[in-house]
C-alpha positions in Angstrom: -89.2 -45.2 22.6 -87.8 -44.1 19.2 -84.3 -44.8 18.1 -82.4 -41.8 16.9 -79.0 -41.6 15.2 -77.1 -38.4 15.9 -74.1 -37.6 13.7 -71.6 -35.3 15.4 -70.4 -35.2 19.0 -69.5 -31.5 19.2 -70.9 -28.7 21.3 -74.4 -28.9 19.7 -74.4 -32.7 19.6 -73.8 -32.8 23.3 -76.9 -30.9 24.2 -79.1 -32.6 21.6 -78.2 -35.9 23.2 -79.0 -34.5 26.7 -82.3 -33.0 25.6 -83.5 -36.1 23.8 -82.3 -38.9 26.0 -83.5 -37.2 29.2 -87.1 -37.3 28.0 -87.2 -41.1 28.1 -88.9 -41.0 24.7 -85.7 -41.3 22.6 -82.8 -43.7 22.6 -79.8 -41.8 21.0 -76.9 -43.5 19.2 -74.2 -40.8 18.8 -71.7 -41.3 16.0 -68.4 -39.4 15.6 -64.9 -40.3 14.4 -63.3 -38.6 17.5 -63.1 -40.8 20.6 -62.4 -37.6 22.7 -65.6 -35.9 21.5 -67.6 -39.1 22.2 -66.2 -39.2 25.7 -67.9 -35.9 26.5 -71.4 -37.1 25.6 -74.0 -37.5 28.4 -73.8 -40.9 30.0 -77.1 -42.6 30.7 -79.0 -45.8 29.7 -80.6 -44.0 26.7 -77.3 -43.1 25.0 -74.9 -45.2 23.0 -71.7 -43.9 21.4 -70.2 -45.4 18.3 -66.8 -44.3 16.8 -67.4 -44.2 13.0 -66.3 -41.8 10.2 -69.5 -40.4 8.9 -68.1 -40.3 5.3 -67.6 -44.2 5.4 -70.8 -45.2 3.6 -70.8 -48.9 4.5 -70.6 -48.3 8.2 -73.2 -45.6 8.0 -75.6 -48.0 6.2 -75.2 -50.3 9.2 -75.7 -47.8 12.0 -78.7 -46.2 10.2 -80.6 -49.5 9.9 -83.7 -49.5 12.0 -83.5 -45.9 13.1 -86.6 -43.6 13.2 -84.5 -40.5 12.2 -81.0 -39.3 11.6 -80.0 -35.9 13.0 -76.9 -34.4 11.5 -74.9 -32.0 13.6 -71.7 -32.2 11.5 -70.0 -29.4 9.6 -71.7 -28.4 6.4 -69.2 -30.1 4.2 -70.0 -33.5 5.8 -73.8 -33.1 5.6 -74.2 -34.4 2.0 -72.7 -37.8 2.9 -75.3 -38.2 5.7 -78.3 -37.0 3.7 -77.5 -39.3 0.8 -77.3 -42.4 2.9 -80.4 -41.5 4.9 -82.4 -41.0 1.7 -81.1 -44.4 0.4 -82.1 -46.2 3.6 -85.5 -44.4 3.9 -84.9 -42.9 7.3 -86.2 -39.4 8.3 -83.4 -36.9 8.0 -82.9 -33.6 9.9 -79.8 -31.3 9.9 -78.5 -27.9 11.0 -76.8 -26.7 7.8 -76.7 -23.1 6.8 -75.1 -24.0 3.4 -77.3 -23.1 0.5 -75.8 -25.7 -1.9 -76.1 -28.5 0.7 -79.8 -27.7 1.2 -80.4 -27.8 -2.6 -78.7 -31.2 -2.7 -81.0 -32.5 0.1 -84.0 -31.2 -1.7 -82.9 -33.1 -4.9 -82.8 -36.3 -2.8 -86.4 -35.8 -1.6 -88.0 -36.4 -5.0 -88.1 -40.2 -4.5 -87.7 -40.2 -0.7 -90.0 -42.5 1.4 -89.1 -40.4 4.5 -89.1 -36.8 5.4 -86.0 -34.7 4.6 -85.9 -31.6 6.8 -82.7 -29.5 6.6 -81.9 -26.2 8.3 -83.5 -27.0 11.7 -81.4 -24.7 13.9 -81.6 -21.1 14.8 -80.9 -19.3 11.5 -81.8 -20.9 9.2 -84.5 -22.7 11.3 -86.5 -20.9 14.0 -86.0 -17.5 12.3 -87.9 -18.8 9.2 -90.7 -20.2 11.4 -91.0 -16.8 13.0 -90.8 -14.7 9.8 -93.3 -16.9 7.9 -95.7 -16.9 10.8 -95.7 -13.1 11.0 -96.6 -12.9 7.3 -99.9 -14.7 7.8 -102.9 -12.4 7.6 -101.3 -9.8 5.4 -103.0 -9.0 2.1 -99.8 -7.6 0.6 -96.3 -7.8 2.0 -93.8 -5.0 1.5 -90.7 -5.9 3.7 -89.6 -9.0 5.6 -86.3 -8.2 7.6 -84.7 -10.9 9.6 -81.9 -10.3 12.1 -80.2 -12.8 14.3 -77.1 -12.7 16.5 -75.3 -15.1 18.9 -73.2 -12.8 21.0 -71.0 -12.9 24.2 -72.6 -11.1 27.1 -69.2 -9.7 28.1 -67.2 -8.9 24.9 -63.5 -8.4 25.7 -61.5 -8.3 22.4 -61.4 -6.1 19.3 -63.8 -8.5 17.5 -66.2 -8.2 20.4 -66.9 -11.9 19.8 -66.3 -15.3 21.3 -66.7 -18.7 19.6 -70.1 -19.9 20.4 -70.9 -22.1 17.4 -69.2 -24.0 14.5 -66.2 -22.1 13.2 -66.6 -23.8 9.8 -70.2 -22.6 9.7 -69.3 -19.1 10.8 -66.6 -18.7 8.1 -69.0 -20.2 5.5 -71.6 -17.5 6.3 -69.1 -14.7 6.1 -67.6 -15.8 2.8 -70.5 -17.1 0.5 -72.9 -15.0 -1.6 -76.3 -14.2 0.1 -79.8 -14.6 -1.3 -82.3 -11.8 -1.0 -85.4 -10.4 -2.7 -85.1 -6.8 -3.8 -88.1 -5.0 -5.4 -89.7 -8.3 -6.1 -86.7 -9.9 -7.8 -84.4 -12.7 -6.5 -80.9 -11.3 -6.2 -77.5 -12.3 -4.9 -75.8 -9.9 -2.6 -72.2 -9.9 -1.3 -71.5 -11.0 2.3 -70.3 -8.5 4.9 -72.0 -5.6 3.1 -75.1 -3.5 3.6 -74.2 -2.8 7.2 -76.8 -1.1 9.4 -76.9 0.0 13.0 -79.7 -0.3 15.5 -80.3 -0.3 19.3 -82.4 -2.8 21.3 -82.9 -2.5 25.1 -80.3 0.3 25.2 -77.5 -1.8 23.6 -76.0 -0.8 20.2 -75.7 -3.4 17.5 -74.7 -3.7 13.8 -76.0 -6.1 11.2 -74.7 -7.1 7.8 -75.3 -9.6 5.1 -74.4 -13.2 5.7 -75.1 -16.4 3.7 -77.8 -19.0 4.4 -79.9 -17.4 7.1 -83.0 -17.1 4.9 -83.2 -20.8 4.4 -85.8 -21.5 1.7 -87.9 -18.3 2.3 -86.8 -16.7 -1.0 -88.6 -19.5 -2.8 -91.6 -19.6 -0.5 -92.2 -15.8 -0.5 -91.3 -15.2 -4.2 -94.0 -13.1 -5.8 -95.5 -12.2 -2.4 -93.0 -9.8 -0.9 -91.2 -6.7 -2.3 -88.1 -7.0 -0.1 -86.7 -9.9 1.9 -83.3 -10.0 3.5 -81.3 -11.6 6.4 -78.4 -10.1 8.3 -76.3 -11.3 11.2 -76.1 -9.1 14.3 -72.8 -8.2 16.0 -71.5 -5.5 18.3 -70.3 -2.4 16.4 -66.8 -2.8 14.9 -66.9 -6.5 14.4 -67.7 -6.3 10.7 -64.8 -4.0 9.9 -62.2 -6.3 11.6 -63.5 -9.4 9.9 -63.6 -7.6 6.5 -59.9 -6.7 7.0 -59.1 -10.4 7.7 -61.2 -11.9 4.9 -60.8 -9.4 2.1 -57.8 -7.1 2.7 -55.6 -10.0 4.0 -57.2 -12.5 1.6 -58.0 -15.1 4.2 -61.2 -15.7 2.3 -58.9 -17.8 0.1 -57.3 -19.6 3.1 -60.2 -20.6 5.2 -58.3 -23.4 7.0 -55.8 -20.8 8.2 -58.5 -18.4 9.3 -60.2 -21.3 11.3 -56.9 -22.0 13.0 -56.4 -18.4 13.9 -59.9 -17.9 15.3 -59.9 -21.1 17.3 -56.4 -20.4 18.8 -57.3 -16.8 19.7 -61.0 -16.7 20.6 -62.1 -18.7 23.6 -65.5 -20.4 23.8 -68.0 -18.8 26.2 -71.1 -20.2 27.9 -72.1 -16.7 28.9 -73.8 -15.6 25.8 -77.1 -14.2 24.4 -79.1 -15.0 21.3 -81.0 -12.1 19.7 -83.9 -12.7 17.4 -85.3 -9.6 15.6 -87.9 -9.8 12.8 -89.8 -7.0 11.2 -92.6 -7.6 8.7 -94.7 -4.8 7.2 -97.5 -4.7 4.6 -101.1 -4.1 4.1 -104.1 -5.6 6.0 -107.5 -4.3 4.9 -105.8 -1.4 3.0 -104.0 -0.3 6.2 -100.1 -0.3 6.3 -99.2 -2.5 9.4 -95.9 -3.5 10.9 -95.4 -6.6 13.1 -92.2 -7.0 15.1 -90.8 -10.0 17.0 -87.9 -9.1 19.3 -86.6 -11.6 21.8 -83.4 -12.5 23.6 -82.5 -16.0 24.9 -79.7 -16.5 27.5 -77.5 -19.4 28.7 -79.0 -21.5 31.4 -78.7 -24.8 33.3 -80.4 -27.9 31.9 -80.3 -31.0 34.1 -77.6 -29.4 36.2 -75.3 -28.5 33.3 -74.7 -24.9 32.0 -75.3 -24.6 28.3 -74.8 -21.6 26.1 -77.7 -19.8 24.5 -76.6 -20.8 21.0 -76.4 -24.4 22.1 -79.9 -24.3 23.6 -81.5 -22.5 20.7 -79.9 -24.6 18.0 -80.7 -27.9 19.9 -84.2 -26.8 20.7 -84.8 -26.1 17.0 -83.9 -29.6 15.7 -85.3 -31.4 18.8 -88.6 -29.5 18.5 -88.9 -30.4 14.8 -88.1 -34.0 15.5 -90.9 -34.1 18.2 -93.4 -32.6 15.7 -92.3 -35.2 13.1 -92.6 -38.1 15.7 -96.2 -37.0 16.7 -97.3 -36.8 13.1 -97.7 -33.0 13.0 -95.3 -32.8 10.0 -95.3 -34.5 6.6 -93.8 -38.0 6.8 -92.2 -37.9 3.4 -90.6 -35.5 1.0 -88.9 -32.2 1.4 -90.1 -30.2 4.4 -89.3 -26.5 4.7 -88.9 -24.7 8.1 -91.7 -22.3 7.0 -94.0 -25.3 6.7 -93.9 -25.5 10.5 -96.5 -23.6 12.5 -95.0 -21.1 15.0 -97.8 -21.9 17.5 -97.2 -25.7 17.2 -93.5 -25.2 17.6 -93.6 -22.8 20.6 -96.0 -25.1 22.5 -93.6 -28.0 22.0 -91.5 -29.1 25.1 -88.3 -28.2 23.2 -89.7 -25.2 21.3 -90.6 -23.6 24.7 -87.0 -22.6 25.1 -87.7 -19.9 22.5 -90.9 -18.7 24.2 -91.1 -14.9 24.2 -93.4 -12.5 26.3 -97.0 -13.4 25.8 -97.7 -10.2 23.8 -95.3 -11.2 21.1 -96.6 -14.8 20.9 -100.0 -13.3 20.2 -98.6 -11.8 16.9 -99.1 -15.3 15.5 -102.8 -15.8 16.2 -103.5 -15.3 12.5 -102.0 -18.7 11.8 
């Protein structure tokens, strides 16, 4: 049994604890400064809860000692504290951050690290990068890599057509920060909330627009290989316009704490949601222009008798699956590990990765790996 330290006892931390502890292969110590949040954690013999402020270095050094890995499920502005201590102790480190600057900081720590540092292990960034990079295998020349992801309520009932399903801090961060992309072979920065597009899937209309962080490290990995690479968040039509009014016209982009308070007081959490993953890759194989498309939806479901939302399941499956591959020696044991370093086939066959499993025909798109 491997000892894991989980930082953050929120919605995602709860299901990570359930997934790992229920296998019998992991003992999970959950750390959070909130006694209320810790009280919601699964209760079994493989779980221990410790009330500690993650930013308190001396305490963190103590709780990290002897652990196999540290999993950070805290807001992005806390992540740096955890990564720095993990690198100092020499413990494997995984997180869920979408923040570009935080990921760069984690990478800088990996230069002298004795353990593996693996940021961005969730849905987007995370699984979406594993899918997109897996689809690019076998192409002689890449033209376009388009990545679209949405975590949406099944039954939208307000003008935003949205419910809170994930971290509010992370959501606001994605909507406000500049976005990386590759355009005509050049790395560019594009504004969030722009380049809106509309499409339909399974008879349902969606919109998609630029948001920050979803590409992970793919711009670096595909630089010089692809003409155009971009990531956009999927929502129901009309959502972007309302959020743009709040962020830009009413200038809540400069008052993010107020925006968080407004959203959390007005938008209920829902466990009836759907996660949409949609990736298009096209380019040349043997001088023929070919397109490969991965399109899949994941819904909320019960795990061990408890209903979890689709975004909880997909985010937790991402980081738990990567941890499993690390624990079995299928990933590098030191240095900076990118999501695109992970084989789609290895991930989807994993006991946690299987939550992402799509129809067999789409899984066969990755045979070229």
